[in-house]
mmCIF file of C-alpha atoms in Angstrom:
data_model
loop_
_atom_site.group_PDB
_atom_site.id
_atom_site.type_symbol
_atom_site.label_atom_id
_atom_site.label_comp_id
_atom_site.label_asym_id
_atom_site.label_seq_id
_atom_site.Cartn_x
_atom_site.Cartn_y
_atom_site.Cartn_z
ATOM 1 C CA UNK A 1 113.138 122.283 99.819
ATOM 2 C CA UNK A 2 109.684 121.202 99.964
ATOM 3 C CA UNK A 3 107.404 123.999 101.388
ATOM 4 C CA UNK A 4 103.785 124.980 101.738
ATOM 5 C CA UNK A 5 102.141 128.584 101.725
ATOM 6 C CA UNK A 6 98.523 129.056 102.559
ATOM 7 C CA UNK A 7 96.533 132.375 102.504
ATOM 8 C CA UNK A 8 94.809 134.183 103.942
ATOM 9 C CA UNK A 9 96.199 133.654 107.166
ATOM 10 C CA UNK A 10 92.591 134.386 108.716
ATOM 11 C CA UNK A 11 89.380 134.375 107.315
ATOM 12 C CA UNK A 12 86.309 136.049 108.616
ATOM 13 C CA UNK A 13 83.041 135.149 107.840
ATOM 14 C CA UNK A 14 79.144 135.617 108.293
ATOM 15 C CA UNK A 15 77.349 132.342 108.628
ATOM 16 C CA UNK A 16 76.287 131.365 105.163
ATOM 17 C CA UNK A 17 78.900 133.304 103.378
ATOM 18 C CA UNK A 18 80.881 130.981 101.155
ATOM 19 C CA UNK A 19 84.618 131.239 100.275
ATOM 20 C CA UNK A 20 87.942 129.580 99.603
ATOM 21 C CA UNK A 21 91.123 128.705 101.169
ATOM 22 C CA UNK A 22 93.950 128.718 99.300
ATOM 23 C CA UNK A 23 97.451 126.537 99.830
ATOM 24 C CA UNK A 24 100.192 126.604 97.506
ATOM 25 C CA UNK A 25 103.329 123.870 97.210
ATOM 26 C CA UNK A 26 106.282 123.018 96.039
ATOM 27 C CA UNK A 27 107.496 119.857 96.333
ATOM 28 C CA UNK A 28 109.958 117.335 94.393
ATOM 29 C CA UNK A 29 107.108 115.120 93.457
ATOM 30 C CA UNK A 30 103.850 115.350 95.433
ATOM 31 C CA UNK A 31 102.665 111.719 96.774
ATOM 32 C CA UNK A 32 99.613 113.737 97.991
ATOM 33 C CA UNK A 33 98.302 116.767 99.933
ATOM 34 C CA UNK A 34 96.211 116.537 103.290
ATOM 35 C CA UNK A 35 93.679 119.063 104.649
ATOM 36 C CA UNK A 36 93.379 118.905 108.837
ATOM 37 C CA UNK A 37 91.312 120.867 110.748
ATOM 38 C CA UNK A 38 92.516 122.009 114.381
ATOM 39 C CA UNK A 39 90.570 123.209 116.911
ATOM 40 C CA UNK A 40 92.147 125.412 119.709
ATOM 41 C CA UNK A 41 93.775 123.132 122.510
ATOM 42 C CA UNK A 42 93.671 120.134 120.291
ATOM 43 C CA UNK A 43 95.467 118.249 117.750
ATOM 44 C CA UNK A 44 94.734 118.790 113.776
ATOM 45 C CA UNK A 45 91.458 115.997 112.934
ATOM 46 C CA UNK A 46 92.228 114.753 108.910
ATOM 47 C CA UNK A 47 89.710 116.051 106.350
ATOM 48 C CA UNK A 48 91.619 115.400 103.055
ATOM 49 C CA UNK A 49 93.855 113.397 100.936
ATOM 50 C CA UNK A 50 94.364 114.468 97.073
ATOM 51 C CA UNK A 51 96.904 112.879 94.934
ATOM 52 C CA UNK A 52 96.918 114.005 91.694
ATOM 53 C CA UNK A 53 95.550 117.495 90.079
ATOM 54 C CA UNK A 54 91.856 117.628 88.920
ATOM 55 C CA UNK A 55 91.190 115.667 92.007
ATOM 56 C CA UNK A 56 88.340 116.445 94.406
ATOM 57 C CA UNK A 57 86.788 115.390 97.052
ATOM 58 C CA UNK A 58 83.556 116.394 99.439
ATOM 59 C CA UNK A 59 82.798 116.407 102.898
ATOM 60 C CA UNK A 60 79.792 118.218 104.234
ATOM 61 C CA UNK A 61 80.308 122.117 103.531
ATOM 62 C CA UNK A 62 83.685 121.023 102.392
ATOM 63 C CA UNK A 63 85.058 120.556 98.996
ATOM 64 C CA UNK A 64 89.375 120.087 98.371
ATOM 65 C CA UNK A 65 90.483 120.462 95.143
ATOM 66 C CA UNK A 66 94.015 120.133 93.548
ATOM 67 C CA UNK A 67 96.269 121.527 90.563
ATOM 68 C CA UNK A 68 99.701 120.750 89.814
ATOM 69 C CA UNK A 69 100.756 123.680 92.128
ATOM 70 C CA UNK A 70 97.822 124.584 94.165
ATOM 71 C CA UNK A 71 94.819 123.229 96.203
ATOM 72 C CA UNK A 72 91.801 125.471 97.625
ATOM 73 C CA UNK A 73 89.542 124.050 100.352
ATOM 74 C CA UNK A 74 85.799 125.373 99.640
ATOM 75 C CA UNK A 75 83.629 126.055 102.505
ATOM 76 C CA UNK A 76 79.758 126.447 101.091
ATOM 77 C CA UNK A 77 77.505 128.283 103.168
ATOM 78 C CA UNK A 78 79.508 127.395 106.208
ATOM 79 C CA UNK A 79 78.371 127.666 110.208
ATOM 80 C CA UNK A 80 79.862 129.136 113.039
ATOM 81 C CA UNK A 81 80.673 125.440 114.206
ATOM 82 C CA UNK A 82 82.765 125.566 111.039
ATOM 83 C CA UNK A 83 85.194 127.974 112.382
ATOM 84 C CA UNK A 84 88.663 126.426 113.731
ATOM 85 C CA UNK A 85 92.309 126.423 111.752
ATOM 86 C CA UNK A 86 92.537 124.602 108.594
ATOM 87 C CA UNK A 87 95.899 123.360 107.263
ATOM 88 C CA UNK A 88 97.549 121.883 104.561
ATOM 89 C CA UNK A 89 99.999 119.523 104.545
ATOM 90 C CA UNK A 90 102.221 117.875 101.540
ATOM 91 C CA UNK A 91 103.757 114.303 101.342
ATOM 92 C CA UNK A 92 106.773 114.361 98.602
ATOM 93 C CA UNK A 93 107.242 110.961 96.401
ATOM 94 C CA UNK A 94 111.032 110.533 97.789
ATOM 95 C CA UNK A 95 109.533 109.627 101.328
ATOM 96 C CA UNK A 96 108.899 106.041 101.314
ATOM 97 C CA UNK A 97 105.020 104.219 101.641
ATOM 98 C CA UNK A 98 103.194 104.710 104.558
ATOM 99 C CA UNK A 99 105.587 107.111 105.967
ATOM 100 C CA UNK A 100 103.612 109.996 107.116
ATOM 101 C CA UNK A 101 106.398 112.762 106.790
ATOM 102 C CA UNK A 102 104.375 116.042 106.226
ATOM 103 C CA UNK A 103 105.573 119.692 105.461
ATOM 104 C CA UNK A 104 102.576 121.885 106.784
ATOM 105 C CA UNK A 105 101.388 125.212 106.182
ATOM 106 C CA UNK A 106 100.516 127.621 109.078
ATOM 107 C CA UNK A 107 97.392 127.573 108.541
ATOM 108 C CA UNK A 108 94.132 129.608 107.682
ATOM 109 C CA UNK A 109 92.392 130.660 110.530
ATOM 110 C CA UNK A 110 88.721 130.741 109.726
ATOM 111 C CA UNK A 111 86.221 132.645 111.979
ATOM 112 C CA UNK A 112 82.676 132.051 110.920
ATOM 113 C CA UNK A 113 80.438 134.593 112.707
ATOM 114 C CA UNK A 114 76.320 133.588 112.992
ATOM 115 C CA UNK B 1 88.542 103.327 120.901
ATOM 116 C CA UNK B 2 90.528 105.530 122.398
ATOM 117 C CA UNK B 3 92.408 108.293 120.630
ATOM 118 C CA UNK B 4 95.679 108.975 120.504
ATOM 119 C CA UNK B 5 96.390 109.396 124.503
ATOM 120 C CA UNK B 6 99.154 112.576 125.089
ATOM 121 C CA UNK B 7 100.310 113.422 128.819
ATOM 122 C CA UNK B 8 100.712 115.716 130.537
ATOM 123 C CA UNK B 9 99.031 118.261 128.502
ATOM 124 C CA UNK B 10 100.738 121.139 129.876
ATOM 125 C CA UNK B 11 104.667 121.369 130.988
ATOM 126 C CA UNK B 12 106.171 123.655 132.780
ATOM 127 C CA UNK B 13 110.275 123.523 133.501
ATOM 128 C CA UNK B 14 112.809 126.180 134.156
ATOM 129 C CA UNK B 15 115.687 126.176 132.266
ATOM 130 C CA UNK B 16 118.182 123.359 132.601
ATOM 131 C CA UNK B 17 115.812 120.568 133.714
ATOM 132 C CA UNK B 18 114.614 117.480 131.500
ATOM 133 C CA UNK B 19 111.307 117.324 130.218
ATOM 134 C CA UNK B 20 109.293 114.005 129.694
ATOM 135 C CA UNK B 21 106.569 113.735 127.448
ATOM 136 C CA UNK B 22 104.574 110.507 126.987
ATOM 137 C CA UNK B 23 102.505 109.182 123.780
ATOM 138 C CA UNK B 24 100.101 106.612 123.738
ATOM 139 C CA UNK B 25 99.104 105.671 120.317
ATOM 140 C CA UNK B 26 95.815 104.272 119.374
ATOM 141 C CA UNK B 27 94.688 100.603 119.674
ATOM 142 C CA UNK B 28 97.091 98.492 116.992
ATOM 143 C CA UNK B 29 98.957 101.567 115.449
ATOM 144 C CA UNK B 30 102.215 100.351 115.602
ATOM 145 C CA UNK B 31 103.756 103.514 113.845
ATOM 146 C CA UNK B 32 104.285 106.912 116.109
ATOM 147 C CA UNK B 33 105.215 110.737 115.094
ATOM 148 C CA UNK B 34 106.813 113.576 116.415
ATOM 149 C CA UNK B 35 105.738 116.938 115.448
ATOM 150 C CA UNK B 36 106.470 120.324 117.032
ATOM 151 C CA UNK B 37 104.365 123.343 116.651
ATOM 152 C CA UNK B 38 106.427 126.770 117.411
ATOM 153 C CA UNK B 39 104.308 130.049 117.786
ATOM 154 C CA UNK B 40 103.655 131.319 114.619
ATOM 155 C CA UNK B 41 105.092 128.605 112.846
ATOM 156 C CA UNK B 42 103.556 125.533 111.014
ATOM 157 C CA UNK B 43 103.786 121.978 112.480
ATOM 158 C CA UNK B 44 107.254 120.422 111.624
ATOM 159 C CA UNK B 45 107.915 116.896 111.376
ATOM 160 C CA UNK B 46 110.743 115.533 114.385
ATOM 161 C CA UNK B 47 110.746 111.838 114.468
ATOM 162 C CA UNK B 48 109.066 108.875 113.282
ATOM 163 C CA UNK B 49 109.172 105.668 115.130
ATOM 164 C CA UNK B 50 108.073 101.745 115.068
ATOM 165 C CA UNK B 51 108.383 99.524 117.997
ATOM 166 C CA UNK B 52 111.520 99.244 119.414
ATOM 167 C CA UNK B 53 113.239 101.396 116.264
ATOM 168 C CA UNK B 54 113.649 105.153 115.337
ATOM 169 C CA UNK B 55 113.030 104.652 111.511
ATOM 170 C CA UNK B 56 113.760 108.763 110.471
ATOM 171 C CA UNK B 57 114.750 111.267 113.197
ATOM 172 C CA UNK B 58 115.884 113.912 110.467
ATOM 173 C CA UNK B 59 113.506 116.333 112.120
ATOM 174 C CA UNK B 60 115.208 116.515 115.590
ATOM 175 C CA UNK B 61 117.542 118.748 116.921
ATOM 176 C CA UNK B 62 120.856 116.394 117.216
ATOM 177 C CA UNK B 63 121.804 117.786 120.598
ATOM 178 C CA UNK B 64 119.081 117.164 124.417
ATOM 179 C CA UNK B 65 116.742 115.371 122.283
ATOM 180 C CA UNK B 66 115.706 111.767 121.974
ATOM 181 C CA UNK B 67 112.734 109.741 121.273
ATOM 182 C CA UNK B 68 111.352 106.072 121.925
ATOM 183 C CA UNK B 69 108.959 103.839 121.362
ATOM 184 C CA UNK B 70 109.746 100.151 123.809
ATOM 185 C CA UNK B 71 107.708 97.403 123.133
ATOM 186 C CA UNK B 72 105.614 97.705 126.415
ATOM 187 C CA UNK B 73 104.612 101.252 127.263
ATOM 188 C CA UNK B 74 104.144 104.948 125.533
ATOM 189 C CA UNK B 75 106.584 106.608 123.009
ATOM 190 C CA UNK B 76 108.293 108.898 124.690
ATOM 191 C CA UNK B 77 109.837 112.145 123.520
ATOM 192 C CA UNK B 78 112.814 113.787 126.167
ATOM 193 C CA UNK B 79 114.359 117.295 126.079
ATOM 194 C CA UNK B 80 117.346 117.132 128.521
ATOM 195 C CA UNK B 81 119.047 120.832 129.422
ATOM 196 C CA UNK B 82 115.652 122.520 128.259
ATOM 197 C CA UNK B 83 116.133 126.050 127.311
ATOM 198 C CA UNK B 84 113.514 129.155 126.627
ATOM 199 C CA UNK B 85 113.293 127.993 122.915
ATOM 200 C CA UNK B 86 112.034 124.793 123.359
ATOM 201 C CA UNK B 87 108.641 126.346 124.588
ATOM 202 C CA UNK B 88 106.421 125.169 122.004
ATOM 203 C CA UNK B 89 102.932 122.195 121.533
ATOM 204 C CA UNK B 90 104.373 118.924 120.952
ATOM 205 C CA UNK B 91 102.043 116.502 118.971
ATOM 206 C CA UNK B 92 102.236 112.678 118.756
ATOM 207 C CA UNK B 93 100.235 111.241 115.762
ATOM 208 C CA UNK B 94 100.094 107.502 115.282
ATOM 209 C CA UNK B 95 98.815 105.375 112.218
ATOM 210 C CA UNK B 96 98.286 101.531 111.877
ATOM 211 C CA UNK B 97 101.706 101.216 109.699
ATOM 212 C CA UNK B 98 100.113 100.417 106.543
ATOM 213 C CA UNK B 99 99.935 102.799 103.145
ATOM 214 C CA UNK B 100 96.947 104.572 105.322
ATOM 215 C CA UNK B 101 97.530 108.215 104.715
ATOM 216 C CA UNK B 102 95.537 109.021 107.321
ATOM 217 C CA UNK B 103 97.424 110.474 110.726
ATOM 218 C CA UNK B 104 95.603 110.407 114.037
ATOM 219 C CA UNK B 105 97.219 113.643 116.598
ATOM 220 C CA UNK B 106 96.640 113.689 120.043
ATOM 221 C CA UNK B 107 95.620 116.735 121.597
ATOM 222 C CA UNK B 108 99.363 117.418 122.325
ATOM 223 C CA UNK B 109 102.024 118.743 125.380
ATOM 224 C CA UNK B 110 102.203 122.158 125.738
ATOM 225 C CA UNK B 111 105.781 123.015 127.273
ATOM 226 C CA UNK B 112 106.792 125.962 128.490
ATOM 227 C CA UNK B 113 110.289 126.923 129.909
ATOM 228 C CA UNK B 114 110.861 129.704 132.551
#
């Protein structure tokens, strides 16, 4: 059974302290792994798509990188707009293309105080 | 362009009645999701739809819950006989059907059951 893990399950923070998320998979063949960010009341907003490990990719304070059984979202010198619930997601290779079918974590909660 | 369009955005039944929620995907997405988001719990995957066809309802209980999508109006997603444990956000995500990995949420249905 596919499943996701991601720690710490909150994550508090000074503005401008850097850190990492962590989310860890298994999966019968990973056709890629999504970051979202949701904010309270609303519905997760995409950040991410990695497919294959040694992957990365930026946004902003954001970086997502991915190993064959991990990924860790970097926040670098983040702000307190920063703060919401980040969560991971994985797409296994048996689902067919363009079939979003996601297993998610439950999420890091991240708290980024000014 | 509007987003993906979710309604009501809070619920309330007692036990026993049907619920109704309604899903408006965005502007030429032709492809709709289901997911559920229990207290506590991660977002889990219910039903994926195309116009007019339920392509993978693995995800959904088998018993007082179905799902649409008709070729004129929203998706909709009904709980008939709701009971206490069906109190939970319910998100709609659409995407335009292609290999796009990306999945747009509305800001979801919040139902809770007396």
């Amino acid at each position: 059974e596919d499943q996701v893990t991601q720690s710490p399950e909150a994550l508090r923070l000074q503005e401008g302290e850097s850190s990492s998320l962590n989310c860890s998979y298994t999966v019968s063949g990973l056709r890629g792994l999504f970051w979202y960010r949701q904010d309270p009341g609303k519905g997760p907003e995409f950040l991410f798509t990695l497919y294959s490990a040694g992957e990365e990719k930026e946004k902003e304070r954001l970086k997502a990188t991915l190993t064959k059984k991990e990924s860790f979202l970097h926040i670098t010198a983040p702000k307190p707009e920063d703060s919401a619930t980040y969560l991971c997601a994985v797409q296994a290779t048996m689902t067919g293309l363009g079939f979003q079918k996601l297993v998610f974590g439950t999420g890091t909660r991240l708290l980024v105080s000014p | 362009n509007a987003g993906v369009m979710q309604n009501p955005r809070h619920l309330v039944r007692r036990r026993g009645q049907e619920a109704r929620l309604r899903c408006s995907p965005m502007k030429g997405h032709s492809h709709v999701y289901w997911y559920r988001q229990l207290p506590e719990e991660g977002l889990k995957f219910m039903v994926y739809l195309q116009k007019e066809n339920i392509i993978d309802e693995s995800g959904m209980p088998k018993e007082r819950f179905s799902a649409e999508f008709p070729k004129e109006g929203p998706s909709i997603l009904r709980i008939q006989q709701v009971v206490r444990g069906d109190s939970a956000a319910y998100f709609c995500a659409s995407s335009p059907g292609t290999a796009n990995e990306k999945l747009f949420f509305g800001s979801g249905t919040q139902l809770s059951v007396l």
